[in-house]
Short mmCIF file of C-alpha atoms and ligand atoms in Angstrom, two decimals:
data_model
loop_
_atom_site.label_atom_id
_atom_site.label_comp_id
_atom_site.label_asym_id
_atom_site.label_seq_id
_atom_site.Cartn_x
_atom_site.Cartn_y
_atom_site.Cartn_z
CA MET A 1 123.43 -164.71 68.16
CA PRO A 2 121.16 -162.49 65.87
CA GLU A 3 122.86 -160.07 63.50
CA ILE A 4 121.91 -156.45 63.82
CA ILE A 5 122.15 -154.07 60.89
CA LYS A 6 121.69 -150.34 61.35
CA ILE A 7 120.06 -148.49 58.50
CA ASN A 8 121.19 -144.88 58.75
CA VAL A 9 118.47 -142.92 57.11
CA THR A 10 116.80 -139.73 58.34
CA ARG A 11 115.36 -141.64 61.36
CA PRO A 12 117.75 -144.59 61.76
CA TYR A 13 116.47 -148.06 62.66
CA GLU A 14 117.77 -151.57 63.17
CA VAL A 15 117.12 -154.81 61.32
CA THR A 16 117.62 -157.83 63.54
CA ILE A 17 118.07 -161.16 61.74
CA GLY A 18 118.43 -164.67 63.32
CA SER A 19 116.75 -167.99 63.66
CA GLY A 20 113.91 -168.22 66.25
CA LEU A 21 113.28 -164.59 66.84
CA LEU A 22 109.41 -164.74 66.43
CA ASP A 23 108.77 -165.82 69.90
CA SER A 24 110.72 -162.90 71.34
CA CYS A 25 109.50 -160.19 68.93
CA GLY A 26 107.53 -158.60 71.73
CA GLU A 27 110.63 -157.97 73.73
CA ALA A 28 112.54 -156.66 70.69
CA ILE A 29 109.55 -154.23 69.95
CA SER A 30 109.54 -153.05 73.51
CA SER A 31 113.12 -151.75 73.02
CA VAL A 32 111.94 -149.38 70.38
CA HIS A 33 108.38 -148.46 71.70
CA ALA A 34 106.64 -148.32 75.07
CA PRO A 35 103.88 -150.76 75.60
CA CYS A 36 100.66 -149.71 73.76
CA SER A 37 97.99 -151.04 71.56
CA ALA A 38 99.37 -152.90 68.45
CA ALA A 39 97.50 -153.82 65.26
CA ILE A 40 99.15 -156.95 63.84
CA VAL A 41 98.45 -156.88 60.16
CA SER A 42 98.78 -160.18 58.33
CA ASP A 43 97.36 -162.24 55.57
CA ASP A 44 95.14 -165.25 56.24
CA LYS A 45 97.98 -167.84 55.33
CA VAL A 46 100.54 -166.27 57.58
CA ALA A 47 98.05 -165.59 60.30
CA GLY A 48 97.19 -169.37 60.34
CA LEU A 49 100.82 -170.22 60.87
CA TYR A 50 102.39 -167.43 62.99
CA LEU A 51 99.83 -164.95 64.37
CA GLU A 52 99.22 -166.64 67.66
CA ARG A 53 102.97 -166.81 68.45
CA ALA A 54 103.45 -163.18 67.51
CA MET A 55 100.47 -162.18 69.62
CA ASP A 56 101.65 -164.19 72.62
CA SER A 57 105.15 -162.56 72.46
CA VAL A 58 103.80 -159.12 72.10
CA LYS A 59 101.31 -159.58 74.86
CA LYS A 60 104.02 -160.85 77.19
CA ALA A 61 106.00 -157.71 76.59
CA GLY A 62 103.06 -155.54 77.77
CA PHE A 63 101.47 -154.59 74.48
CA ARG A 64 97.68 -154.88 73.71
CA PRO A 65 97.74 -156.64 70.31
CA PHE A 66 94.71 -157.20 68.14
CA PRO A 67 94.88 -158.84 64.66
CA ILE A 68 93.86 -157.46 61.22
CA VAL A 69 93.81 -160.25 58.73
CA PHE A 70 93.10 -159.95 54.95
CA PRO A 71 93.09 -162.65 52.14
CA HIS A 72 96.65 -163.52 50.94
CA GLY A 73 97.95 -162.68 47.56
CA GLU A 74 98.79 -159.61 45.31
CA SER A 75 95.15 -159.24 44.47
CA SER A 76 94.64 -157.89 48.06
CA LYS A 77 97.12 -155.11 47.65
CA ASN A 78 94.63 -152.52 46.69
CA LEU A 79 92.82 -149.50 48.05
CA SER A 80 89.66 -151.37 48.82
CA VAL A 81 91.33 -153.92 51.12
CA MET A 82 93.50 -150.99 52.44
CA SER A 83 90.29 -149.20 53.42
CA GLY A 84 89.15 -152.24 55.44
CA VAL A 85 92.56 -152.40 57.20
CA LEU A 86 92.28 -148.70 58.10
CA GLU A 87 88.67 -149.08 59.37
CA GLU A 88 89.73 -152.02 61.55
CA MET A 89 92.54 -149.84 62.99
CA ALA A 90 90.02 -147.27 63.95
CA GLU A 91 87.48 -149.84 65.33
CA GLY A 92 90.34 -151.24 67.41
CA GLY A 93 90.88 -147.79 68.94
CA LEU A 94 94.39 -147.31 67.61
CA THR A 95 95.70 -143.81 68.39
CA ARG A 96 98.83 -141.87 67.48
CA ALA A 97 100.44 -143.27 70.63
CA ASP A 98 100.08 -146.80 69.21
CA ILE A 99 101.86 -148.98 66.60
CA ALA A 100 101.19 -151.33 63.73
CA ILE A 101 103.07 -154.58 63.17
CA ALA A 102 103.36 -156.08 59.67
CA LEU A 103 103.60 -159.95 59.93
CA GLY A 104 103.94 -161.37 56.53
CA GLY A 105 105.49 -161.12 53.08
CA GLY A 106 105.99 -158.21 50.78
CA VAL A 107 102.22 -157.71 50.18
CA THR A 108 101.59 -157.47 53.91
CA GLY A 109 104.58 -155.22 54.56
CA ASP A 110 103.52 -152.86 51.81
CA MET A 111 99.85 -152.75 52.90
CA ALA A 112 100.62 -152.42 56.64
CA GLY A 113 103.32 -149.82 56.06
CA PHE A 114 101.07 -147.79 53.92
CA ALA A 115 98.02 -148.05 56.30
CA ALA A 116 100.32 -147.17 59.30
CA SER A 117 101.74 -144.20 57.49
CA VAL A 118 98.38 -142.59 56.64
CA TYR A 119 96.31 -143.67 59.65
CA GLN A 120 95.89 -140.54 61.79
CA ARG A 121 98.51 -138.96 59.45
CA GLY A 122 101.11 -141.60 60.53
CA ILE A 123 101.79 -143.98 63.33
CA PRO A 124 105.01 -146.12 63.74
CA PHE A 125 105.21 -149.55 62.47
CA VAL A 126 107.39 -152.64 62.71
CA GLN A 127 108.23 -155.10 60.01
CA ILE A 128 108.31 -158.78 60.71
CA PRO A 129 109.04 -160.21 57.24
CA THR A 130 108.01 -163.90 56.67
CA THR A 131 109.10 -164.38 53.11
CA LEU A 132 112.69 -164.41 51.88
CA LEU A 133 111.78 -161.62 49.46
CA ALA A 134 110.31 -159.51 52.23
CA ALA A 135 113.43 -160.09 54.38
CA VAL A 136 116.11 -159.19 51.79
CA ASP A 137 114.08 -156.49 49.93
CA SER A 138 110.68 -155.09 50.75
CA SER A 139 110.89 -154.81 54.61
CA VAL A 140 113.89 -152.53 54.36
CA GLY A 141 114.00 -149.23 52.61
CA GLY A 142 110.68 -147.62 53.48
CA LYS A 143 108.84 -148.02 50.22
CA THR A 144 105.15 -148.77 50.82
CA ALA A 145 102.39 -148.95 48.29
CA VAL A 146 99.26 -150.57 46.93
CA ASP A 147 98.40 -151.33 43.24
CA LEU A 148 96.02 -149.35 41.11
CA ALA A 149 94.11 -150.71 38.14
CA ALA A 150 96.61 -148.82 35.93
CA GLY A 151 99.45 -150.66 37.42
CA LYS A 152 101.59 -152.03 40.30
CA ASN A 153 102.62 -149.99 43.29
CA LEU A 154 101.16 -146.82 41.90
CA ALA A 155 99.90 -145.33 45.11
CA GLY A 156 102.14 -145.19 48.16
CA VAL A 157 104.39 -143.17 50.47
CA PHE A 158 108.01 -143.41 51.71
CA ALA A 159 107.76 -144.50 55.43
CA GLN A 160 110.66 -146.21 57.19
CA PRO A 161 109.86 -148.77 59.82
CA LEU A 162 110.60 -148.38 63.46
CA SER A 163 112.52 -151.62 63.31
CA VAL A 164 112.58 -154.95 61.30
CA ILE A 165 112.67 -158.25 63.02
CA CYS A 166 113.46 -161.19 60.78
CA ASP A 167 113.14 -164.80 62.06
CA THR A 168 114.67 -166.95 59.31
CA ASN A 169 113.03 -170.15 60.70
CA VAL A 170 109.67 -169.09 59.24
CA PHE A 171 111.00 -169.57 55.71
CA GLU A 172 110.73 -173.36 56.45
CA THR A 173 106.99 -173.14 55.61
CA LEU A 174 107.26 -171.16 52.36
CA ASP A 175 106.14 -172.80 49.11
CA PRO A 176 109.39 -173.56 47.28
CA GLU A 177 108.43 -171.32 44.40
CA VAL A 178 108.00 -168.47 46.82
CA PHE A 179 111.32 -169.19 48.50
CA ALA A 180 113.07 -169.32 45.15
CA ASP A 181 111.62 -165.95 44.23
CA GLY A 182 113.46 -164.41 47.17
CA LEU A 183 116.63 -166.31 46.11
CA ALA A 184 116.56 -164.61 42.72
CA GLU A 185 116.56 -161.21 44.51
CA SER A 186 119.30 -162.35 46.85
CA ILE A 187 121.44 -163.57 43.99
CA LYS A 188 120.96 -160.16 42.54
CA TYR A 189 122.75 -158.51 45.42
CA GLY A 190 125.65 -160.89 44.78
CA VAL A 191 125.79 -159.88 41.10
CA LEU A 192 125.62 -156.19 42.07
CA THR A 193 128.36 -155.98 44.70
CA ASP A 194 129.46 -159.23 46.25
CA ALA A 195 131.00 -162.11 44.36
CA ASP A 196 131.54 -164.24 47.59
CA LEU A 197 127.76 -163.80 48.53
CA PHE A 198 126.89 -164.84 44.93
CA SER A 199 128.86 -168.01 45.20
CA ARG A 200 127.31 -168.87 48.56
CA PHE A 201 123.86 -168.65 47.00
CA SER A 202 124.99 -170.80 44.07
CA LYS A 203 125.57 -173.64 46.53
CA LEU A 204 122.98 -172.72 49.22
CA ASP A 205 123.50 -174.15 52.70
CA ARG A 206 120.25 -173.25 54.60
CA THR A 207 121.89 -173.22 57.89
CA GLU A 208 123.77 -170.08 56.62
CA LEU A 209 120.54 -168.32 55.91
CA PRO A 210 120.65 -165.86 58.81
CA SER A 211 124.08 -164.60 57.80
CA LEU A 212 123.32 -164.60 54.06
CA VAL A 213 120.08 -162.54 54.65
CA ALA A 214 122.07 -160.20 56.83
CA ARG A 215 124.58 -159.63 54.07
CA CYS A 216 121.70 -158.97 51.53
CA VAL A 217 120.09 -156.51 54.02
CA ARG A 218 123.55 -154.76 54.45
CA ILE A 219 123.83 -154.25 50.73
CA LYS A 220 120.18 -153.01 50.36
CA GLY A 221 120.78 -150.76 53.39
CA CYS A 222 123.88 -149.20 51.74
CA PHE A 223 121.85 -148.22 48.60
CA VAL A 224 118.98 -146.92 50.70
CA GLU A 225 121.25 -144.78 52.90
CA ARG A 226 122.76 -143.30 49.73
CA ASP A 227 119.43 -142.54 48.22
CA GLU A 228 116.56 -142.63 50.78
CA TYR A 229 113.96 -141.26 48.31
CA ASP A 230 114.98 -143.29 45.17
CA LEU A 231 116.29 -140.47 43.07
CA GLY A 232 119.65 -141.77 42.15
CA ASP A 233 121.72 -144.82 43.30
CA ARG A 234 118.82 -147.05 44.32
CA ARG A 235 118.40 -147.53 40.59
CA PHE A 236 121.22 -150.22 40.80
CA LEU A 237 118.57 -152.28 42.69
CA ASN A 238 116.72 -152.44 39.41
CA LEU A 239 119.22 -154.92 37.92
CA GLY A 240 117.22 -157.41 35.73
CA HIS A 241 113.99 -155.53 36.44
CA THR A 242 113.45 -153.84 33.02
CA MET A 243 113.32 -157.13 31.18
CA GLY A 244 111.87 -158.78 34.22
CA HIS A 245 108.85 -156.40 34.25
CA SER A 246 108.33 -157.08 30.61
CA ILE A 247 108.29 -160.86 31.23
CA GLU A 248 105.79 -160.46 34.16
CA LYS A 249 103.53 -158.24 32.04
CA LEU A 250 103.64 -160.64 28.94
CA SER A 251 102.69 -163.55 31.18
CA GLY A 252 99.66 -161.64 32.60
CA TYR A 253 101.50 -161.69 35.88
CA THR A 254 101.52 -165.46 36.24
CA PHE A 255 105.32 -165.42 36.10
CA PRO A 256 106.53 -164.61 39.70
CA HIS A 257 108.47 -161.47 40.06
CA GLY A 258 111.81 -162.84 41.26
CA HIS A 259 111.73 -165.58 38.52
CA ALA A 260 111.35 -162.80 35.90
CA VAL A 261 114.06 -160.68 37.44
CA GLY A 262 116.41 -163.66 37.36
CA ILE A 263 115.92 -164.04 33.60
CA GLY A 264 116.31 -160.30 33.24
CA MET A 265 119.72 -160.48 34.82
CA VAL A 266 120.89 -163.28 32.52
CA MET A 267 119.64 -161.25 29.57
CA MET A 268 121.43 -158.15 30.65
CA ALA A 269 124.61 -160.07 31.19
CA ARG A 270 124.46 -161.82 27.89
CA ALA A 271 123.68 -158.55 25.93
CA GLY A 272 126.55 -156.97 27.90
CA GLU A 273 128.93 -159.79 26.79
CA ARG A 274 127.89 -159.43 23.17
CA LEU A 275 128.51 -155.66 23.33
CA GLY A 276 131.82 -156.09 25.03
CA LEU A 277 130.66 -154.43 28.24
CA THR A 278 130.58 -157.61 30.41
CA GLU A 279 133.23 -160.12 31.19
CA SER A 280 132.65 -163.23 29.27
CA GLY A 281 131.09 -166.14 31.15
CA THR A 282 129.08 -163.81 33.41
CA ALA A 283 125.71 -164.62 31.93
CA ALA A 284 126.42 -168.51 32.20
CA GLU A 285 127.46 -168.08 35.84
CA ILE A 286 124.23 -166.25 36.74
CA ALA A 287 122.23 -168.80 34.78
CA GLU A 288 123.90 -171.65 36.64
CA ALA A 289 123.27 -170.05 40.12
CA LEU A 290 119.53 -169.51 39.17
CA SER A 291 118.93 -173.04 37.69
CA GLY A 292 120.82 -174.54 40.66
CA ASN A 293 118.12 -173.04 42.87
CA GLY A 294 115.21 -174.17 40.71
CA LEU A 295 114.79 -170.81 38.89
CA PRO A 296 114.19 -170.49 35.12
CA VAL A 297 116.78 -168.76 32.90
CA SER A 298 114.73 -167.95 29.82
CA ALA A 299 111.18 -166.97 28.93
CA PRO A 300 109.19 -167.70 25.79
CA TYR A 301 108.90 -164.14 24.43
CA SER A 302 110.46 -162.62 21.38
CA PRO A 303 112.74 -159.53 21.48
CA GLU A 304 109.90 -157.56 19.93
CA GLU A 305 107.34 -158.56 22.49
CA LEU A 306 109.79 -157.81 25.31
CA TYR A 307 110.65 -154.47 23.77
CA ARG A 308 107.04 -153.49 23.27
CA ALA A 309 106.10 -154.44 26.85
CA ALA A 310 108.99 -152.41 28.20
CA LEU A 311 107.96 -149.51 25.98
CA GLY A 312 104.56 -149.41 27.66
CA ASP A 313 106.25 -149.13 31.04
CA LYS A 314 108.76 -146.41 29.97
CA LYS A 315 106.59 -144.15 27.86
CA ARG A 316 106.30 -141.51 30.55
CA MET A 317 110.18 -141.32 31.03
CA GLY A 318 110.75 -139.85 27.56
CA GLY A 319 113.94 -140.41 25.70
CA ASN A 320 116.39 -142.29 27.81
CA ILE A 321 116.31 -145.28 30.16
CA SER A 322 118.88 -146.34 32.72
CA LEU A 323 119.93 -149.93 32.39
CA VAL A 324 121.91 -151.74 35.01
CA ILE A 325 124.61 -153.82 33.39
CA PRO A 326 126.82 -156.51 35.08
CA GLU A 327 130.51 -155.71 34.43
CA ARG A 328 131.31 -159.15 36.13
CA ILE A 329 129.94 -160.95 39.12
CA GLY A 330 130.09 -158.51 42.00
CA SER A 331 130.20 -155.29 39.96
CA CYS A 332 127.61 -153.47 37.82
CA PHE A 333 127.37 -150.11 36.15
CA ILE A 334 124.51 -147.86 34.96
CA LYS A 335 124.23 -147.07 31.28
CA SER A 336 121.74 -144.52 30.03
CA VAL A 337 120.49 -145.43 26.61
CA PRO A 338 117.74 -144.14 24.31
CA VAL A 339 114.59 -146.12 24.89
CA SER A 340 114.79 -147.46 21.30
CA GLU A 341 118.16 -149.26 22.16
CA LEU A 342 116.20 -151.46 24.55
CA TYR A 343 115.25 -153.50 21.52
CA GLU A 344 118.96 -154.25 20.76
CA PHE A 345 119.41 -155.34 24.41
CA ALA A 346 116.35 -157.59 24.22
CA ARG A 347 117.70 -159.13 20.99
CA LEU A 348 121.21 -159.70 22.19
CA GLY A 349 120.02 -160.85 25.61
CA LYS A 350 118.03 -163.79 24.12
CA GLU A 351 119.73 -167.06 23.58
CA GLN A 352 120.38 -167.50 19.91
N1 NAD B 401 108.35 -152.06 49.23
C1 NAD B 401 109.35 -152.52 48.56
O1 NAD B 401 110.41 -152.03 48.54
C2 NAD B 401 109.13 -153.78 47.82
C3 NAD B 401 110.21 -154.56 47.19
C4 NAD B 401 110.01 -155.65 46.60
C5 NAD B 401 108.72 -156.19 46.46
N2 NAD B 401 107.65 -155.54 47.01
C6 NAD B 401 106.42 -156.02 46.96
O2 NAD B 401 106.28 -157.26 47.69
C7 NAD B 401 105.34 -158.14 47.20
C8 NAD B 401 105.78 -159.53 46.94
O3 NAD B 401 106.23 -160.07 48.18
P1 NAD B 401 106.19 -161.62 48.56
O4 NAD B 401 106.74 -162.41 47.40
O5 NAD B 401 106.66 -161.70 49.93
O6 NAD B 401 104.65 -161.91 48.49
P2 NAD B 401 103.45 -162.23 49.46
O7 NAD B 401 103.48 -161.36 50.68
O8 NAD B 401 102.22 -162.30 48.77
O9 NAD B 401 103.90 -163.68 50.00
C9 NAD B 401 103.86 -164.80 49.02
C10 NAD B 401 102.96 -165.90 49.52
O10 NAD B 401 103.64 -166.54 50.67
C11 NAD B 401 102.71 -166.70 51.79
N3 NAD B 401 103.60 -166.68 52.95
C12 NAD B 401 104.26 -165.62 53.48
N4 NAD B 401 105.05 -165.95 54.43
C13 NAD B 401 105.00 -167.37 54.57
C14 NAD B 401 105.56 -168.26 55.35
N5 NAD B 401 106.53 -168.03 56.30
N6 NAD B 401 105.15 -169.56 55.26
C15 NAD B 401 104.27 -169.93 54.30
N7 NAD B 401 103.64 -169.03 53.45
C16 NAD B 401 103.99 -167.75 53.61
C17 NAD B 401 101.78 -165.48 51.71
O11 NAD B 401 100.54 -165.84 52.32
C18 NAD B 401 101.59 -165.55 50.05
O12 NAD B 401 100.60 -166.41 49.70
C19 NAD B 401 104.85 -157.48 45.83
O13 NAD B 401 103.62 -156.89 46.09
C20 NAD B 401 105.91 -156.45 45.63
O14 NAD B 401 105.41 -155.31 44.88
C21 NAD B 401 107.87 -154.41 47.68
ZN1 ZN B 402 112.36 -156.90 42.58
#
């Protein structure tokens, strides 16, 4: 039986998670929207694997689907590819009575969500995440964006989906590195609030994926409900992200996001232990869970480099920065520190 999680934001919606849902996605969509035209937005890789099945199911449910496919990868998440997607929506005759469907990973979800929310001032959209990261993170919560030359995710809007349909079977075709990236963000939810979930990811049994993804979505949903527009408690979701962003940046974005976030979590826990803020052994536990899943636990950058890279990111925020620090596995707190103290966290977070 699929698991259904309700996200109680201004306009509530459901996330349905289970194995084998792709072939009945049309039926699921028909329970939230009357048959209409539907632009199925996807990248070329995902389209090659799953577009036909999604189109068939949506057609069977009475919709009139047409595909909009762009080249895969982060380098497509920009305004120029976006403009092509919008033009194709118009050429396909999409109206305000119609919908868009995002079939793909986080890049597709961010692109399709943004396109849908500005096309004719906003049409509804459904998320069908096909990466673990999109399932546990980007498809839920309503953040959509594209990258600008000045940085990632700098142009976007808050727009919650009409519903999210997650078929965990499609993860079988993911590159191991892409799957591991999603695992790092999943392990993050365990560190944040759920020690039992953490231990299940430490010894992952893939047959448990639907229920594990559901637990991650429930946790993300709680933070989103408490802070729909990212003004407060959603900051907890940034655990590992300050150092993580520095690592991504220093690597020229060749270091995958989740991999970098994992290292960031280990560093915050280690620094916390050395400052007496974190239960001893926490950093080692996180490191073990990550390396057990093929993820790295350290990066070849000095504390100075990490600090300088973070500084570039935080300049506009003025004097203080909120750091998420694990107290132990399953519990974290936010500490606001002067930006200059980041250096100390980078130094204490490194293995010595
Ligand atoms: N909106 C949010 O709240 C939010 C949160 C986290 C991340 N993001 C964004 O998400 C993006 C990263 O997401 P991602 O890691 O899913 O990247 P992605 O969408 O680029 O997918 C990674 C790769 O996997 C391929 N792929 C996707 N599904 C597949 C499948 N089932 N089988 C085989 N290959 C498949 C894609 O073609 C791509 O090459 C970033 O742009 C990031 O900014 C957004
Ligand atoms: Zn992240």
